[in-house]
PDB file of C-alpha atoms in Angstrom:
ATOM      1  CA  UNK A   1       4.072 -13.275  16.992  1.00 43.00           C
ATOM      2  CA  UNK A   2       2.708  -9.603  17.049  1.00 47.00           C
ATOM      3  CA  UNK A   3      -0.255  -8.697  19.083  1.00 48.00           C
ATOM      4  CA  UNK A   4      -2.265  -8.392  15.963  1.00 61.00           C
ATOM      5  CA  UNK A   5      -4.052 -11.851  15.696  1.00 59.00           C
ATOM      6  CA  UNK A   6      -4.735 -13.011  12.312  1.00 61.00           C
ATOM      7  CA  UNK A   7      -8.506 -12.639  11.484  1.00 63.00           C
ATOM      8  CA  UNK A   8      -9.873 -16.509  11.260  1.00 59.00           C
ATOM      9  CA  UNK A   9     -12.657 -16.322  14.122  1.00 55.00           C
ATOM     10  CA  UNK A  10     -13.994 -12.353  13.966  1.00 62.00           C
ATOM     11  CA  UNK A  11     -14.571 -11.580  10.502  1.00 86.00           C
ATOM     12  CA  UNK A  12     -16.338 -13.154   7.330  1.00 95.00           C
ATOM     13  CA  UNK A  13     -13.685 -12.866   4.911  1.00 97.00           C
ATOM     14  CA  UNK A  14      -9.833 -14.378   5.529  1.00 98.00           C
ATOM     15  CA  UNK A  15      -7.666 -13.238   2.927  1.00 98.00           C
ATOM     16  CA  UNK A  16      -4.427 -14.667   2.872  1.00 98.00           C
ATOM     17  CA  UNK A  17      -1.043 -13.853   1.130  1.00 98.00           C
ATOM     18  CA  UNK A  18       1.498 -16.767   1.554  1.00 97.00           C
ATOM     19  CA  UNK A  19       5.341 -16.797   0.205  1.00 95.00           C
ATOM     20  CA  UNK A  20       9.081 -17.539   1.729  1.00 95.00           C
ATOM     21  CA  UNK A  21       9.705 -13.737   2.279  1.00 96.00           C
ATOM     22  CA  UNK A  22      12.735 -14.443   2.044  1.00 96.00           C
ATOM     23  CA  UNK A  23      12.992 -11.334   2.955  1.00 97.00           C
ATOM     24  CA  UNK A  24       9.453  -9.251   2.912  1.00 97.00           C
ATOM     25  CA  UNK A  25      10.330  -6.304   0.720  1.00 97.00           C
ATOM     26  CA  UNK A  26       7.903  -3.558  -1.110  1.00 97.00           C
ATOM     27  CA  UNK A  27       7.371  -5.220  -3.534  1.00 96.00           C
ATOM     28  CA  UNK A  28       5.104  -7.692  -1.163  1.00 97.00           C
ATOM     29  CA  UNK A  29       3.652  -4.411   0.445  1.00 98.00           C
ATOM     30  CA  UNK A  30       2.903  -2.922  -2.488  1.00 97.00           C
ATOM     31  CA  UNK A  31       0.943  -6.283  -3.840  1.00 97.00           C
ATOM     32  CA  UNK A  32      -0.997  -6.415  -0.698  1.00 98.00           C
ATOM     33  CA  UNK A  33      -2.060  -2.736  -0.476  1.00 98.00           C
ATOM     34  CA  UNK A  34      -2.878  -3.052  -4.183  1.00 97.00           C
ATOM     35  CA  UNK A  35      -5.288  -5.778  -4.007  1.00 98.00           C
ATOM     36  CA  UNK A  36      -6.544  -4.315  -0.773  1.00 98.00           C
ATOM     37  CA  UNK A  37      -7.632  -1.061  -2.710  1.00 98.00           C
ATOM     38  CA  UNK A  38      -8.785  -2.982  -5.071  1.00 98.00           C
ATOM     39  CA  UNK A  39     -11.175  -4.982  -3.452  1.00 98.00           C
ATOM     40  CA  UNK A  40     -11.973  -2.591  -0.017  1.00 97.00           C
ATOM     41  CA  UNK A  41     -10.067  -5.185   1.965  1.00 97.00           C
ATOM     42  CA  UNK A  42      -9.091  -4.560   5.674  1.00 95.00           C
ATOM     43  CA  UNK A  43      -7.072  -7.410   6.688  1.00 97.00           C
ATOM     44  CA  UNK A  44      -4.292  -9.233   4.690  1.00 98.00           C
ATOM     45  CA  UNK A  45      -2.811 -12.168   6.435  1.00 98.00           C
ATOM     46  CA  UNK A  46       0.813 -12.756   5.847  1.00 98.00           C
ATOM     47  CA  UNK A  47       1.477 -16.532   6.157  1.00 97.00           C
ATOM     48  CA  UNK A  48       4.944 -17.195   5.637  1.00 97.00           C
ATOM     49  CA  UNK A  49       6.110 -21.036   4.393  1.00 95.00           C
ATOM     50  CA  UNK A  50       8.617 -23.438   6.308  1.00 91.00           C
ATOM     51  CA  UNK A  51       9.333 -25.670   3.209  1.00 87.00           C
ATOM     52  CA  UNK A  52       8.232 -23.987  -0.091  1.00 85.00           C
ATOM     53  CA  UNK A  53       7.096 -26.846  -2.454  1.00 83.00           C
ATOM     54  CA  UNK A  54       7.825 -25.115  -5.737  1.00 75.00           C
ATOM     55  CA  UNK A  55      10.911 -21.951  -4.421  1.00 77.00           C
ATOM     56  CA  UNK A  56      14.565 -23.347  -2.796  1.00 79.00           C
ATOM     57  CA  UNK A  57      14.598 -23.177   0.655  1.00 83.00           C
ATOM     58  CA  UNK A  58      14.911 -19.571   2.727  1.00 89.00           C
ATOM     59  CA  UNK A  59      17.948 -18.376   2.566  1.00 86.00           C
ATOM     60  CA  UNK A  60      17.882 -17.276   6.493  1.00 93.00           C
ATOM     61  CA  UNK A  61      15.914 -19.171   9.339  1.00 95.00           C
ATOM     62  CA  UNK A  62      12.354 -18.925  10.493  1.00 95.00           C
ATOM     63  CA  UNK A  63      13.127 -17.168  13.127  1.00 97.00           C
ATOM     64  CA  UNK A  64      14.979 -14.042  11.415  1.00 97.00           C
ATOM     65  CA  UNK A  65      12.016 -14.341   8.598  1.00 97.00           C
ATOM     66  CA  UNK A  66       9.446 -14.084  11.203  1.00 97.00           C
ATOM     67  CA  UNK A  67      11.131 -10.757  12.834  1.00 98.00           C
ATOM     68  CA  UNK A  68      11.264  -9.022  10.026  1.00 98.00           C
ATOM     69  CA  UNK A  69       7.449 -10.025   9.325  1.00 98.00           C
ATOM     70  CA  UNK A  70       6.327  -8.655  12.545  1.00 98.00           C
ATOM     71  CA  UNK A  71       8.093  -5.366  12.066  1.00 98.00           C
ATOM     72  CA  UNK A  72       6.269  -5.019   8.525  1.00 98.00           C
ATOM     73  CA  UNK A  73       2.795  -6.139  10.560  1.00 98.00           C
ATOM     74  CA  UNK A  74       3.541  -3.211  13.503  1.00 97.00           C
ATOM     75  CA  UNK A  75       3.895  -0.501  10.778  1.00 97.00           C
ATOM     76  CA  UNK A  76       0.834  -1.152   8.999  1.00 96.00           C
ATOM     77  CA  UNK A  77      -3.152  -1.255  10.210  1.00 96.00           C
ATOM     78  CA  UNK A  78      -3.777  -3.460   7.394  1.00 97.00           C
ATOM     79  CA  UNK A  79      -1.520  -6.580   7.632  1.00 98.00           C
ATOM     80  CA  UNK A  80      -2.041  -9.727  10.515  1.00 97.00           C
ATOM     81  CA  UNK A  81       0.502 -12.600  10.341  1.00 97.00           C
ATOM     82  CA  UNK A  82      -0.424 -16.343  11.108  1.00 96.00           C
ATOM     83  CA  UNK A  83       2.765 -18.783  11.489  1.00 96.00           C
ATOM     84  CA  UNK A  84       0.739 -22.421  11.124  1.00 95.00           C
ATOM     85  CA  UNK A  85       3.211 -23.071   8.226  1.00 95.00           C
ATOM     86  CA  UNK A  86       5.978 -22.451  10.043  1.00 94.00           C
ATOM     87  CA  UNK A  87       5.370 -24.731  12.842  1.00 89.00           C
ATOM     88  CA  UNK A  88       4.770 -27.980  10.241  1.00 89.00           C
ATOM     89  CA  UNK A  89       8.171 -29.841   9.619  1.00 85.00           C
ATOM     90  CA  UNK A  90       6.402 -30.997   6.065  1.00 88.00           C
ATOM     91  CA  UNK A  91       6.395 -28.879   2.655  1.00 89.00           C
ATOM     92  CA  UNK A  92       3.625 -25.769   3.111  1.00 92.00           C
ATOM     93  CA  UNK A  93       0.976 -27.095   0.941  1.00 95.00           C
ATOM     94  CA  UNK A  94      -1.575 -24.444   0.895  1.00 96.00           C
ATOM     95  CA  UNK A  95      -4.454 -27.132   0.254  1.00 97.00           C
ATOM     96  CA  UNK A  96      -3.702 -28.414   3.551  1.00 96.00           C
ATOM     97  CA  UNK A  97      -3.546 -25.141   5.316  1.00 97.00           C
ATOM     98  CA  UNK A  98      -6.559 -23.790   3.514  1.00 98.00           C
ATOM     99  CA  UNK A  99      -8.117 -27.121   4.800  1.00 97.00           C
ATOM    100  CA  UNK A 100      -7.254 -26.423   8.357  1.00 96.00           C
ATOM    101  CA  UNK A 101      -8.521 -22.874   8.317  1.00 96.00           C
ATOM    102  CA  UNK A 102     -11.895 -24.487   6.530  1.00 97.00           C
ATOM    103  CA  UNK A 103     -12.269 -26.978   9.490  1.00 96.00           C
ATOM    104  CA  UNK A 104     -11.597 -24.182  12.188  1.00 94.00           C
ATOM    105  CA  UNK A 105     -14.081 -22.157  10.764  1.00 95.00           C
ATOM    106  CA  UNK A 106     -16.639 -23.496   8.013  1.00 94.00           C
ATOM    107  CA  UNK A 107     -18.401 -20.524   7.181  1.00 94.00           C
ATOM    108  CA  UNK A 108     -15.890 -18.208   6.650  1.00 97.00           C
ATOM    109  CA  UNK A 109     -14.879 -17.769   3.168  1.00 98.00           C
ATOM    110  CA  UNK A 110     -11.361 -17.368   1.833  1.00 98.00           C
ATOM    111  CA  UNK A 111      -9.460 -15.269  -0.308  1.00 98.00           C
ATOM    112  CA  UNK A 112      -5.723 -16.404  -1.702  1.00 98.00           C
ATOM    113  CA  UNK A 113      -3.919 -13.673  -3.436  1.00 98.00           C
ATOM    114  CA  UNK A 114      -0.849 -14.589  -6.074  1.00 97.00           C
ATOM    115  CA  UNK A 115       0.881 -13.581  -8.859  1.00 94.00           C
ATOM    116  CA  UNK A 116       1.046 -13.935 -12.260  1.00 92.00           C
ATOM    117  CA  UNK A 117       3.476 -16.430 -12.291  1.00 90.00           C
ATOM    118  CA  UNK A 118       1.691 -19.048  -9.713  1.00 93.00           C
ATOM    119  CA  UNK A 119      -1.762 -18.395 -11.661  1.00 95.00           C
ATOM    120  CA  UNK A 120       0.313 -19.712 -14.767  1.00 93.00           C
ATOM    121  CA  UNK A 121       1.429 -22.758 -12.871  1.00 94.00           C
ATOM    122  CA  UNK A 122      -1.426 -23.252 -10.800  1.00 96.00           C
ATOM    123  CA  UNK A 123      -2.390 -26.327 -12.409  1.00 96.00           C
ATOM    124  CA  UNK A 124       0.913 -28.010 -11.193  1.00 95.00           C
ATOM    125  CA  UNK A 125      -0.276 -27.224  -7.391  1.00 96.00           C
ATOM    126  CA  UNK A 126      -0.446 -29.514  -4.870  1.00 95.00           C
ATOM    127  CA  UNK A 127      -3.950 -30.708  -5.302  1.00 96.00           C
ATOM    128  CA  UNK A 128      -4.375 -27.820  -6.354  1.00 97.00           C
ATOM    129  CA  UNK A 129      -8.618 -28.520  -7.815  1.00 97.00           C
ATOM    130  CA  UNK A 130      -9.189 -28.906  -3.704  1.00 98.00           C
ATOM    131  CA  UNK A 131      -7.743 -25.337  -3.445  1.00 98.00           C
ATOM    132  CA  UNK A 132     -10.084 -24.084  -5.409  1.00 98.00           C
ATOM    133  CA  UNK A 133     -12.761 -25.585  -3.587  1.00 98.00           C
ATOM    134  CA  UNK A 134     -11.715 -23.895  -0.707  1.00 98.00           C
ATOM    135  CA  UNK A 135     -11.008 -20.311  -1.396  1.00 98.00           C
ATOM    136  CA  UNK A 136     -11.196 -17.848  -4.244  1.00 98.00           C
ATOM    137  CA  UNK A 137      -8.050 -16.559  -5.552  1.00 98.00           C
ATOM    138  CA  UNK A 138      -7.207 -12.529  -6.266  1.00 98.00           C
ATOM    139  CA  UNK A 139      -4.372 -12.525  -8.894  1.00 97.00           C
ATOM    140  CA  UNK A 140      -1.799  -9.527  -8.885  1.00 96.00           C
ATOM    141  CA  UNK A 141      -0.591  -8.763 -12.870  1.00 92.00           C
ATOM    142  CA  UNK A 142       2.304  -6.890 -14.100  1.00 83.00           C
ATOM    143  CA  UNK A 143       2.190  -4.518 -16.621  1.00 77.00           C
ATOM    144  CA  UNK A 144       3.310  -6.324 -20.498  1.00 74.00           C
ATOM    145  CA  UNK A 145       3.158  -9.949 -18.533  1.00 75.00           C
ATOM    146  CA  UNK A 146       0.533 -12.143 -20.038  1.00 78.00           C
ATOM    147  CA  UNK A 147      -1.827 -14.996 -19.022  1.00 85.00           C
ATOM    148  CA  UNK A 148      -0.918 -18.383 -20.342  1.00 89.00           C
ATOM    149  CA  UNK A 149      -3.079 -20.474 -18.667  1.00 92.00           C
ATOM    150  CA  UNK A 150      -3.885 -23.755 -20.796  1.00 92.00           C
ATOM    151  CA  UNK A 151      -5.821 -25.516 -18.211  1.00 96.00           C
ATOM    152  CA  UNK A 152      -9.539 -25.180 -19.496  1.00 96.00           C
ATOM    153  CA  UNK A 153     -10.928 -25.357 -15.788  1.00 97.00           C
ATOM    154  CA  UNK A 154      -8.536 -22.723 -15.239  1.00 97.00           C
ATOM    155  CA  UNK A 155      -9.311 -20.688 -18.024  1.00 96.00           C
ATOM    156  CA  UNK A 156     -13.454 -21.080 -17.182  1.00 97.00           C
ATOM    157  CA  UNK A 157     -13.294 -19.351 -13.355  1.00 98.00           C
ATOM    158  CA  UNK A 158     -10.730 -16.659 -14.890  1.00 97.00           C
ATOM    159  CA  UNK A 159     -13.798 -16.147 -17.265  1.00 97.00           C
ATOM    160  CA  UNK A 160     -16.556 -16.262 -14.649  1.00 97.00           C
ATOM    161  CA  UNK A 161     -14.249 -13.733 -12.067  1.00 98.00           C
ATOM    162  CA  UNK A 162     -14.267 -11.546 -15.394  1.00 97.00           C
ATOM    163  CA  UNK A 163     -17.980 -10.960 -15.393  1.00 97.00           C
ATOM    164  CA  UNK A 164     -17.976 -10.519 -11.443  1.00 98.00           C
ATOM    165  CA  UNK A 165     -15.628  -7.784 -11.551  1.00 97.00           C
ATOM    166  CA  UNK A 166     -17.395  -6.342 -14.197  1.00 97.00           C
ATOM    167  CA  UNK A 167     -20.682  -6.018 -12.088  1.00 96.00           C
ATOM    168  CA  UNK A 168     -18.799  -5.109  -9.287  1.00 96.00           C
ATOM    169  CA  UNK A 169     -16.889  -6.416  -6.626  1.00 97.00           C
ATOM    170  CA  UNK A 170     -15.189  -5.839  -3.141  1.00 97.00           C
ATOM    171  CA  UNK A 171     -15.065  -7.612   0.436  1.00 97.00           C
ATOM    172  CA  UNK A 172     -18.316  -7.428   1.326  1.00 96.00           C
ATOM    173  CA  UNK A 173     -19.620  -9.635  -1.996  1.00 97.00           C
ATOM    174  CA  UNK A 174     -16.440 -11.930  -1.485  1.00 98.00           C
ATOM    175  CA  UNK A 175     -17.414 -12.537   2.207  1.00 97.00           C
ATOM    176  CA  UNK A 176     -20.937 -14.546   0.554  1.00 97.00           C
ATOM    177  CA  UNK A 177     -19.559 -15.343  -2.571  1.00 98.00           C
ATOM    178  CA  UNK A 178     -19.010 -19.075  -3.267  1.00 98.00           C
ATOM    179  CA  UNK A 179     -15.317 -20.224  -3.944  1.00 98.00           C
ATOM    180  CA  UNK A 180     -13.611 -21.033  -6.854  1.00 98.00           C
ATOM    181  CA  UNK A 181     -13.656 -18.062  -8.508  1.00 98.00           C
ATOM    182  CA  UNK A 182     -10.227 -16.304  -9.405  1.00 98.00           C
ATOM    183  CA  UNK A 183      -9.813 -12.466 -10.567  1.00 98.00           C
ATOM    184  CA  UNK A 184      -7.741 -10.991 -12.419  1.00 97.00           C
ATOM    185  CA  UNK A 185      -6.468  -7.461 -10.802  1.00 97.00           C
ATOM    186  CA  UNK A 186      -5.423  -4.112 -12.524  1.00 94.00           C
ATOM    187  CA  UNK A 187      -1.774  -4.622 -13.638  1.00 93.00           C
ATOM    188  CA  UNK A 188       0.974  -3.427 -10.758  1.00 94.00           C
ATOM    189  CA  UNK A 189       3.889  -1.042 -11.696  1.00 91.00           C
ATOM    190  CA  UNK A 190       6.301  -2.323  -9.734  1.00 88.00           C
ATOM    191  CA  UNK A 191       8.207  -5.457 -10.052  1.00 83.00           C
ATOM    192  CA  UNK A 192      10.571  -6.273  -6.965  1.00 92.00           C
ATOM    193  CA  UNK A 193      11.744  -9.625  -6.269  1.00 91.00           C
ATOM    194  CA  UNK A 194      13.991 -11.702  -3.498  1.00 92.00           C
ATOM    195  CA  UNK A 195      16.140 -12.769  -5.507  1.00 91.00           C
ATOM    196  CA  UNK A 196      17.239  -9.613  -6.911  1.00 92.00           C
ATOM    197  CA  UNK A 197      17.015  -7.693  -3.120  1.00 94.00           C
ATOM    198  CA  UNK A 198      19.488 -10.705  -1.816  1.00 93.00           C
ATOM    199  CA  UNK A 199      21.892  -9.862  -4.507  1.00 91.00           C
ATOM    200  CA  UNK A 200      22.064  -6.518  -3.780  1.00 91.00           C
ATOM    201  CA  UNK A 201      22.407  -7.273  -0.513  1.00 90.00           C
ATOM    202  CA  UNK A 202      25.495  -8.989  -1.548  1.00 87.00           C
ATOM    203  CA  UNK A 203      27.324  -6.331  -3.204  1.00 82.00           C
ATOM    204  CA  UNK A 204      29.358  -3.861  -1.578  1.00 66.00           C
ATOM    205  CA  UNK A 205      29.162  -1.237  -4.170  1.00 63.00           C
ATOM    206  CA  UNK A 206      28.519   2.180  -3.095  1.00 62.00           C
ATOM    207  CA  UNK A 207      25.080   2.755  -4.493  1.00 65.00           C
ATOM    208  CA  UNK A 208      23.406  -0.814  -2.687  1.00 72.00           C
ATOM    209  CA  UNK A 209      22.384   1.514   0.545  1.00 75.00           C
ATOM    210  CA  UNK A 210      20.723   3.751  -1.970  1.00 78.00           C
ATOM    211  CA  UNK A 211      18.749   0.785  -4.074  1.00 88.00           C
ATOM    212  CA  UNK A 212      17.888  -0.948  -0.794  1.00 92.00           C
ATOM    213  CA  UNK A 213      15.843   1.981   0.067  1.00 93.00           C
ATOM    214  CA  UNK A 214      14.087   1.313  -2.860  1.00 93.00           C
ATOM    215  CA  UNK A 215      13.507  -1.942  -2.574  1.00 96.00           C
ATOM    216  CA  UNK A 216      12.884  -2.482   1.647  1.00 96.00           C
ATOM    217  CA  UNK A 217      11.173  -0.630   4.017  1.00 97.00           C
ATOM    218  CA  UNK A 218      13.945   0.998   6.619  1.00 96.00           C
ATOM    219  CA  UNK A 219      13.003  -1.054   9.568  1.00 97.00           C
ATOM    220  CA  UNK A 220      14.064  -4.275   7.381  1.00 97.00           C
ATOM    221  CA  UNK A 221      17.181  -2.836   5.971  1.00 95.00           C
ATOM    222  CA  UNK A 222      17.947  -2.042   9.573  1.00 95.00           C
ATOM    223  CA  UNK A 223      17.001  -5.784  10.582  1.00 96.00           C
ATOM    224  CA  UNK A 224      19.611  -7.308   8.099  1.00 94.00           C
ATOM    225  CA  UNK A 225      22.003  -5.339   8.630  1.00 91.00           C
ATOM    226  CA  UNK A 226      21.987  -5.146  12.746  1.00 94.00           C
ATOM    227  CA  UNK A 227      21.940  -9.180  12.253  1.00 94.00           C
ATOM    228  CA  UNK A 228      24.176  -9.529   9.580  1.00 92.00           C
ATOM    229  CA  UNK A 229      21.868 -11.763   7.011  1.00 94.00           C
ATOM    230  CA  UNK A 230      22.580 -12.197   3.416  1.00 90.00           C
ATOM    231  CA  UNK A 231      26.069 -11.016   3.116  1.00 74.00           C
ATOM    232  CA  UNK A 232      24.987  -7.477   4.515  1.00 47.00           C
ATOM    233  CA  UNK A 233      26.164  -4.324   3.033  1.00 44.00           C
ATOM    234  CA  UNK A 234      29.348  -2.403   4.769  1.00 47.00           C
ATOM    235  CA  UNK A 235      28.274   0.542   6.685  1.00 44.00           C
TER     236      UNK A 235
END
């Protein structure tokens, strides 16, 4: 762990952005900061998962994952990390860690961010009705990707965090607002993801260093390649 606690006692508003990071790249950065504009956020809480119920297992261990999550955490004012995932030998179900947080603190509210492809799939959560019970969800688009959302519950908050954003909206309204409520944010241009930073991590051609850069912050590239995780590039 950093010395940055994650915010769950001190402030009204958790927001939480959960996935293997397997490994963090700027692509996550980029979602977080995004949504963070976006909304006048402070705090995003990284909360990385043990045993991903709908991704393959990480690729490297906790341990290395959790490094390189800490050095992302040190170089940035607006990120805290909470590990209560990691310590769980069953699959990270957020409805169960959304539920803990809820018990630990009851009138804090809760904000889950994800992307386009979970919002399409949400409906095939984990419970995933109780989730939305418990926080309010921030959705990060991609330009030319479109919503296709069937569920008509779904489809009703998606409607309802329309008009909200419409009339306005940022932390201090979601620290009051009731849950189950999910918005739709501006569309991101930039579209990184694991898979495609451990395959270049795998090749040995003589642009990778130059991609990498483009694709992980230096202190990670470092990280893999001082501990030699995914097949590391040659120096």
């Amino acid at each position: 762990m950093t010395d940055k606690a994650p915010c769950h006692t001190n402030c009204k508003l958790l927001t939480l952005f959960g996935g293997t990071f397997d490994p963090i790249h700027l692509g996550h950065i980029a979602i977080a900061n995004h949504i963070a504009n976006w909304l006048k956020l402070t705090d995003v809480t990284l909360l990385p998962a043990h045993i991903p119920p709908h991704k393959a297992k990480p690729k490297i261990t906790n341990e290395h994952r959790l490094a390189m999550l800490n050095e992302v955490v040190k170089a940035s004012n607006l990120f805290s990390l909470d590990t209560c995932e990691l310590s769980r030998s069953t699959p990270s179900y957020t409805v169960e860690t959304l539920t803990e947080l809820a018990k630990a603190n009851p009138e804090q509210k809760r904000l889950f961010i994800i992307g386009m492809d979970s919002l399409n799939n949400l409906d095939k959560w984990h419970r995933w009705q109780d989730i939305l019970s418990l926080c309010n969800i921030a959705v990060c688009t991609r330009p030319g990707c479109d919503i296709s959302v069937e569920n008509n519950d779904i489809k009703a908050r998606i409607a309802k965090g329309n008009k909200l954003i419409a009339q306005g909206l940022d932390s201090d309204k979601l620290s009051v607002l009731a849950h189950g409520h999910i918005f739709i944010a501006p569309a991101l241009h930039l579209d990184i993801s694991s898979t495609e930073v451990r395959a270049l991590l795998a090749n040995h051609a003589d642009d990778t260093k130059q991609t990498l850069t483009q694709k992980l912050p230096q202190a990670i590239i470092d990280y893999i390649q001082a501990n030699h995780l995914y097949q590391p590039i040659s120096k």
